């Protein structure tokens, strides 16, 4: 299989140490050795040595959520996310993607989102229309919020409305390319989507990115892929925390006890951990789960639930167990995808987004 020398080195070196074995959210949910970084490396190594065909490991390659917990914990500095994404790219180039992934890829290419959606809910459509005039600041909602959690997307606009900030929301928001990047890695199609969005972003002074997954892509991957962004890119959490600091958003602490689910894209990739906590502490009393900040455990997402729903439910349930183990009754999320994932399985535990907390719902 064609693979960069760096990835090959990481594949061949990662194997036996087990130091990242216990932190994989998928491996812990399935209890299967095949889901660990080291087992995935072994599979890729067998393909590289032509002992098995690439198609034989494809399901396993798509069982990784690329959360980077193993990268963070790897004592020897190997990067399983890098070789997993390169293997996805190679599978796409060799026409060996499984059908269930091809469907998602085709949807991304045809509609800009993996779900093949073209319309959002009525209330959000109205809110977007009300913010269609061009201002200096753009609020980028992202495809998960816009098409799969439109109530949350609407609340994201309502929070900013409360502050009196003038902002635009695009009626036809281009895709960030982050879903394609997950599915087929750094393919030309991925980079094209990213370049198209960058062109639009560069028409604004400031872009507030609602989805941490998009924020990670625009702030990190675009640079890696040579896509220039001249607009100032700000995460939604840091923007809102700033508004609270400036007194533009009046906060009243309800005294409710909550814990925060750090999205790995903010905490591990962008090293942003305190802004969401600042927001929460203005409205509630913050406790901490075990494994927080950079050690966070991914709680599932909407994209992977399209092709492995039962495992994603288990992933979310395990994270809820982490919260209830410390006596928490309410989890606050900053990632719309984790919000949906947790909400889908929460029975006694309350799941709130930061917007829910701010708007008092
Ligand atoms: S990136 Fe996350 S899901 Fe993938 S192997 Fe590492 S810890 Fe597991
Ligand atoms: S990724 Fe690192 S910590 Fe995990 S098994 Fe490989 S070498 Fe060990």
mmCIF file of C-alpha atoms in Angstrom, residues 142-352:
data_model
loop_
_atom_site.group_PDB
_atom_site.id
_atom_site.type_symbol
_atom_site.label_atom_id
_atom_site.label_comp_id
_atom_site.label_asym_id
_atom_site.label_seq_id
_atom_site.Cartn_x
_atom_site.Cartn_y
_atom_site.Cartn_z
ATOM 1 C CA UNK A 142 -21.505 23.675 10.417
ATOM 2 C CA UNK A 143 -23.393 20.753 8.916
ATOM 3 C CA UNK A 144 -24.060 18.768 12.108
ATOM 4 C CA UNK A 145 -25.818 21.676 13.766
ATOM 5 C CA UNK A 146 -27.561 22.930 10.660
ATOM 6 C CA UNK A 147 -28.947 19.627 9.411
ATOM 7 C CA UNK A 148 -28.970 17.259 12.411
ATOM 8 C CA UNK A 149 -29.509 19.495 15.460
ATOM 9 C CA UNK A 150 -31.200 22.600 14.128
ATOM 10 C CA UNK A 151 -32.643 23.559 17.554
ATOM 11 C CA UNK A 152 -29.082 23.859 18.842
ATOM 12 C CA UNK A 153 -27.980 25.847 15.802
ATOM 13 C CA UNK A 154 -30.933 28.171 16.411
ATOM 14 C CA UNK A 155 -29.891 28.599 20.051
ATOM 15 C CA UNK A 156 -26.349 29.449 18.941
ATOM 16 C CA UNK A 157 -27.809 32.390 16.990
ATOM 17 C CA UNK A 158 -30.113 33.340 19.910
ATOM 18 C CA UNK A 159 -27.173 33.597 22.333
ATOM 19 C CA UNK A 160 -25.369 36.011 20.020
ATOM 20 C CA UNK A 161 -28.621 37.943 19.465
ATOM 21 C CA UNK A 162 -28.801 38.504 23.228
ATOM 22 C CA UNK A 163 -25.407 40.213 23.159
ATOM 23 C CA UNK A 164 -26.310 42.712 20.467
ATOM 24 C CA UNK A 165 -23.426 41.563 18.265
ATOM 25 C CA UNK A 166 -24.053 42.121 14.552
ATOM 26 C CA UNK A 167 -23.352 38.943 12.640
ATOM 27 C CA UNK A 168 -24.082 37.139 9.412
ATOM 28 C CA UNK A 169 -25.196 33.526 8.944
ATOM 29 C CA UNK A 170 -24.840 32.233 5.398
ATOM 30 C CA UNK A 171 -27.944 30.830 3.706
ATOM 31 C CA UNK A 172 -25.782 28.461 1.664
ATOM 32 C CA UNK A 173 -22.949 27.714 4.017
ATOM 33 C CA UNK A 174 -20.164 25.838 2.156
ATOM 34 C CA UNK A 175 -18.930 22.612 3.771
ATOM 35 C CA UNK A 176 -15.769 22.854 5.858
ATOM 36 C CA UNK A 177 -14.379 19.636 4.351
ATOM 37 C CA UNK A 178 -14.012 18.104 7.805
ATOM 38 C CA UNK A 179 -16.403 15.229 7.067
ATOM 39 C CA UNK A 180 -14.563 14.360 3.867
ATOM 40 C CA UNK A 181 -11.283 14.613 5.751
ATOM 41 C CA UNK A 182 -12.586 12.046 8.239
ATOM 42 C CA UNK A 183 -13.842 9.727 5.490
ATOM 43 C CA UNK A 184 -11.115 9.937 2.841
ATOM 44 C CA UNK A 185 -8.333 11.998 4.439
ATOM 45 C CA UNK A 186 -6.339 14.574 2.484
ATOM 46 C CA UNK A 187 -7.850 13.806 -0.943
ATOM 47 C CA UNK A 188 -8.144 16.505 -3.633
ATOM 48 C CA UNK A 189 -11.913 16.604 -3.053
ATOM 49 C CA UNK A 190 -11.357 17.347 0.657
ATOM 50 C CA UNK A 191 -8.900 20.123 -0.081
ATOM 51 C CA UNK A 192 -11.228 21.591 -2.725
ATOM 52 C CA UNK A 193 -14.094 21.861 -0.195
ATOM 53 C CA UNK A 194 -11.720 23.478 2.281
ATOM 54 C CA UNK A 195 -10.422 25.961 -0.309
ATOM 55 C CA UNK A 196 -13.992 26.880 -1.303
ATOM 56 C CA UNK A 197 -14.952 27.621 2.296
ATOM 57 C CA UNK A 198 -11.718 29.553 2.911
ATOM 58 C CA UNK A 199 -12.595 31.877 0.020
ATOM 59 C CA UNK A 200 -15.943 32.645 1.676
ATOM 60 C CA UNK A 201 -14.439 33.055 5.158
ATOM 61 C CA UNK A 202 -11.898 35.525 3.833
ATOM 62 C CA UNK A 203 -14.726 37.953 2.951
ATOM 63 C CA UNK A 204 -15.200 38.504 6.701
ATOM 64 C CA UNK A 205 -13.063 40.060 9.411
ATOM 65 C CA UNK A 206 -13.981 37.563 12.102
ATOM 66 C CA UNK A 207 -15.456 34.089 11.813
ATOM 67 C CA UNK A 208 -17.025 32.530 14.899
ATOM 68 C CA UNK A 209 -16.996 28.765 14.459
ATOM 69 C CA UNK A 210 -19.783 26.994 16.320
ATOM 70 C CA UNK A 211 -18.689 23.386 15.835
ATOM 71 C CA UNK A 212 -15.344 22.470 17.477
ATOM 72 C CA UNK A 213 -14.778 19.936 14.692
ATOM 73 C CA UNK A 214 -14.896 22.719 12.078
ATOM 74 C CA UNK A 215 -12.772 24.980 14.299
ATOM 75 C CA UNK A 216 -10.076 22.317 14.525
ATOM 76 C CA UNK A 217 -10.157 21.841 10.751
ATOM 77 C CA UNK A 218 -9.992 25.536 9.878
ATOM 78 C CA UNK A 219 -7.390 26.429 12.487
ATOM 79 C CA UNK A 220 -5.166 23.354 12.029
ATOM 80 C CA UNK A 221 -5.853 21.200 8.983
ATOM 81 C CA UNK A 222 -6.257 24.088 6.532
ATOM 82 C CA UNK A 223 -2.750 25.246 7.461
ATOM 83 C CA UNK A 224 -1.408 21.697 7.126
ATOM 84 C CA UNK A 225 -2.965 21.439 3.635
ATOM 85 C CA UNK A 226 -1.696 24.882 2.553
ATOM 86 C CA UNK A 227 -5.122 26.582 2.502
ATOM 87 C CA UNK A 228 -4.846 30.210 3.455
ATOM 88 C CA UNK A 229 -7.340 31.821 5.808
ATOM 89 C CA UNK A 230 -6.932 35.548 6.374
ATOM 90 C CA UNK A 231 -10.062 36.071 8.510
ATOM 91 C CA UNK A 232 -9.647 35.857 12.257
ATOM 92 C CA UNK A 233 -11.009 32.442 13.304
ATOM 93 C CA UNK A 234 -12.501 32.233 16.779
ATOM 94 C CA UNK A 235 -14.173 29.299 18.489
ATOM 95 C CA UNK A 236 -17.751 29.888 19.612
ATOM 96 C CA UNK A 237 -16.752 29.137 23.203
ATOM 97 C CA UNK A 238 -13.933 31.692 23.308
ATOM 98 C CA UNK A 239 -16.116 34.294 21.573
ATOM 99 C CA UNK A 240 -18.963 33.877 24.064
ATOM 100 C CA UNK A 241 -16.574 33.797 27.049
ATOM 101 C CA UNK A 242 -15.163 37.111 25.781
ATOM 102 C CA UNK A 243 -18.643 38.628 25.549
ATOM 103 C CA UNK A 244 -19.339 37.629 29.143
ATOM 104 C CA UNK A 245 -16.039 39.181 30.256
ATOM 105 C CA UNK A 246 -16.932 42.403 28.440
ATOM 106 C CA UNK A 247 -20.327 42.457 30.174
ATOM 107 C CA UNK A 248 -22.204 42.085 26.866
ATOM 108 C CA UNK A 249 -23.927 38.945 28.048
ATOM 109 C CA UNK A 250 -25.565 39.221 31.409
ATOM 110 C CA UNK A 251 -25.041 36.063 33.436
ATOM 111 C CA UNK A 252 -26.992 34.845 36.447
ATOM 112 C CA UNK A 253 -25.694 31.842 38.336
ATOM 113 C CA UNK A 254 -28.519 29.373 38.991
ATOM 114 C CA UNK A 255 -26.452 27.320 41.473
ATOM 115 C CA UNK A 256 -27.048 24.163 39.427
ATOM 116 C CA UNK A 257 -24.231 21.596 39.713
ATOM 117 C CA UNK A 258 -22.864 20.434 36.373
ATOM 118 C CA UNK A 259 -19.811 18.783 34.821
ATOM 119 C CA UNK A 260 -18.316 19.669 31.456
ATOM 120 C CA UNK A 261 -17.657 17.271 28.581
ATOM 121 C CA UNK A 262 -14.495 18.644 26.925
ATOM 122 C CA UNK A 263 -14.645 18.164 23.155
ATOM 123 C CA UNK A 264 -11.236 16.725 22.220
ATOM 124 C CA UNK A 265 -11.037 19.092 19.231
ATOM 125 C CA UNK A 266 -10.952 22.038 21.646
ATOM 126 C CA UNK A 267 -9.002 20.546 24.522
ATOM 127 C CA UNK A 268 -6.423 18.332 22.786
ATOM 128 C CA UNK A 269 -6.143 19.848 19.313
ATOM 129 C CA UNK A 270 -6.647 23.575 19.979
ATOM 130 C CA UNK A 271 -5.539 23.533 23.625
ATOM 131 C CA UNK A 272 -8.649 25.458 24.653
ATOM 132 C CA UNK A 273 -9.986 24.194 27.966
ATOM 133 C CA UNK A 274 -10.884 27.155 30.162
ATOM 134 C CA UNK A 275 -13.202 29.288 28.025
ATOM 135 C CA UNK A 276 -16.144 26.884 28.206
ATOM 136 C CA UNK A 277 -15.501 26.548 31.951
ATOM 137 C CA UNK A 278 -15.588 30.349 32.289
ATOM 138 C CA UNK A 279 -19.012 30.363 30.612
ATOM 139 C CA UNK A 280 -20.315 27.522 32.776
ATOM 140 C CA UNK A 281 -19.093 29.111 36.012
ATOM 141 C CA UNK A 282 -21.077 32.251 35.157
ATOM 142 C CA UNK A 283 -24.306 30.261 35.046
ATOM 143 C CA UNK A 284 -23.784 27.186 37.235
ATOM 144 C CA UNK A 285 -21.484 25.410 39.668
ATOM 145 C CA UNK A 286 -18.818 23.440 37.844
ATOM 146 C CA UNK A 287 -17.535 20.065 38.986
ATOM 147 C CA UNK A 288 -15.097 17.878 37.060
ATOM 148 C CA UNK A 289 -15.390 14.391 35.659
ATOM 149 C CA UNK A 290 -12.405 12.088 35.843
ATOM 150 C CA UNK A 291 -10.516 12.370 32.544
ATOM 151 C CA UNK A 292 -11.148 15.985 31.703
ATOM 152 C CA UNK A 293 -9.407 18.661 29.616
ATOM 153 C CA UNK A 294 -6.682 17.029 27.469
ATOM 154 C CA UNK A 295 -7.469 13.627 28.941
ATOM 155 C CA UNK A 296 -11.092 13.853 27.835
ATOM 156 C CA UNK A 297 -12.948 10.812 26.521
ATOM 157 C CA UNK A 298 -14.909 11.274 23.294
ATOM 158 C CA UNK A 299 -18.672 10.819 23.804
ATOM 159 C CA UNK A 300 -19.726 9.875 20.272
ATOM 160 C CA UNK A 301 -20.766 11.773 17.176
ATOM 161 C CA UNK A 302 -23.510 11.988 14.582
ATOM 162 C CA UNK A 303 -21.386 10.904 11.628
ATOM 163 C CA UNK A 304 -20.233 7.542 12.989
ATOM 164 C CA UNK A 305 -23.717 6.845 14.341
ATOM 165 C CA UNK A 306 -24.773 6.615 10.670
ATOM 166 C CA UNK A 307 -22.842 3.366 10.216
ATOM 167 C CA UNK A 308 -22.170 1.972 13.720
ATOM 168 C CA UNK A 309 -25.085 3.242 15.831
ATOM 169 C CA UNK A 310 -24.987 0.586 18.547
ATOM 170 C CA UNK A 311 -21.293 1.127 19.317
ATOM 171 C CA UNK A 312 -21.764 4.899 19.421
ATOM 172 C CA UNK A 313 -24.597 4.396 21.930
ATOM 173 C CA UNK A 314 -22.222 2.349 24.097
ATOM 174 C CA UNK A 315 -19.538 5.052 23.804
ATOM 175 C CA UNK A 316 -22.001 7.714 24.991
ATOM 176 C CA UNK A 317 -23.315 5.529 27.819
ATOM 177 C CA UNK A 318 -19.777 4.935 29.097
ATOM 178 C CA UNK A 319 -19.134 8.677 29.203
ATOM 179 C CA UNK A 320 -22.385 9.236 31.080
ATOM 180 C CA UNK A 321 -21.199 6.572 33.530
ATOM 181 C CA UNK A 322 -17.988 8.634 34.056
ATOM 182 C CA UNK A 323 -20.206 11.581 35.006
ATOM 183 C CA UNK A 324 -22.595 9.710 37.276
ATOM 184 C CA UNK A 325 -19.615 8.038 39.001
ATOM 185 C CA UNK A 326 -18.680 11.421 40.435
ATOM 186 C CA UNK A 327 -22.293 12.116 41.371
ATOM 187 C CA UNK A 328 -23.050 14.439 38.444
ATOM 188 C CA UNK A 329 -26.637 14.756 37.334
ATOM 189 C CA UNK A 330 -26.058 17.250 34.505
ATOM 190 C CA UNK A 331 -23.462 17.205 31.715
ATOM 191 C CA UNK A 332 -22.813 20.360 29.703
ATOM 192 C CA UNK A 333 -21.477 19.947 26.173
ATOM 193 C CA UNK A 334 -19.741 22.316 23.751
ATOM 194 C CA UNK A 335 -19.893 20.016 20.735
ATOM 195 C CA UNK A 336 -23.240 19.671 19.027
ATOM 196 C CA UNK A 337 -22.319 16.166 17.896
ATOM 197 C CA UNK A 338 -21.561 15.007 21.437
ATOM 198 C CA UNK A 339 -24.753 16.696 22.624
ATOM 199 C CA UNK A 340 -26.831 14.628 20.182
ATOM 200 C CA UNK A 341 -24.937 11.456 20.989
ATOM 201 C CA UNK A 342 -25.295 11.825 24.777
ATOM 202 C CA UNK A 343 -28.903 12.986 24.576
ATOM 203 C CA UNK A 344 -29.823 9.874 22.565
ATOM 204 C CA UNK A 345 -28.936 7.532 25.446
ATOM 205 C CA UNK A 346 -29.290 9.688 28.574
ATOM 206 C CA UNK A 347 -31.966 8.354 30.894
ATOM 207 C CA UNK A 348 -31.624 10.024 34.291
ATOM 208 C CA UNK A 349 -28.746 12.344 33.394
ATOM 209 C CA UNK A 350 -29.561 15.786 32.055
ATOM 210 C CA UNK A 351 -27.647 16.836 28.937
ATOM 211 C CA UNK A 352 -27.364 20.560 28.274
#
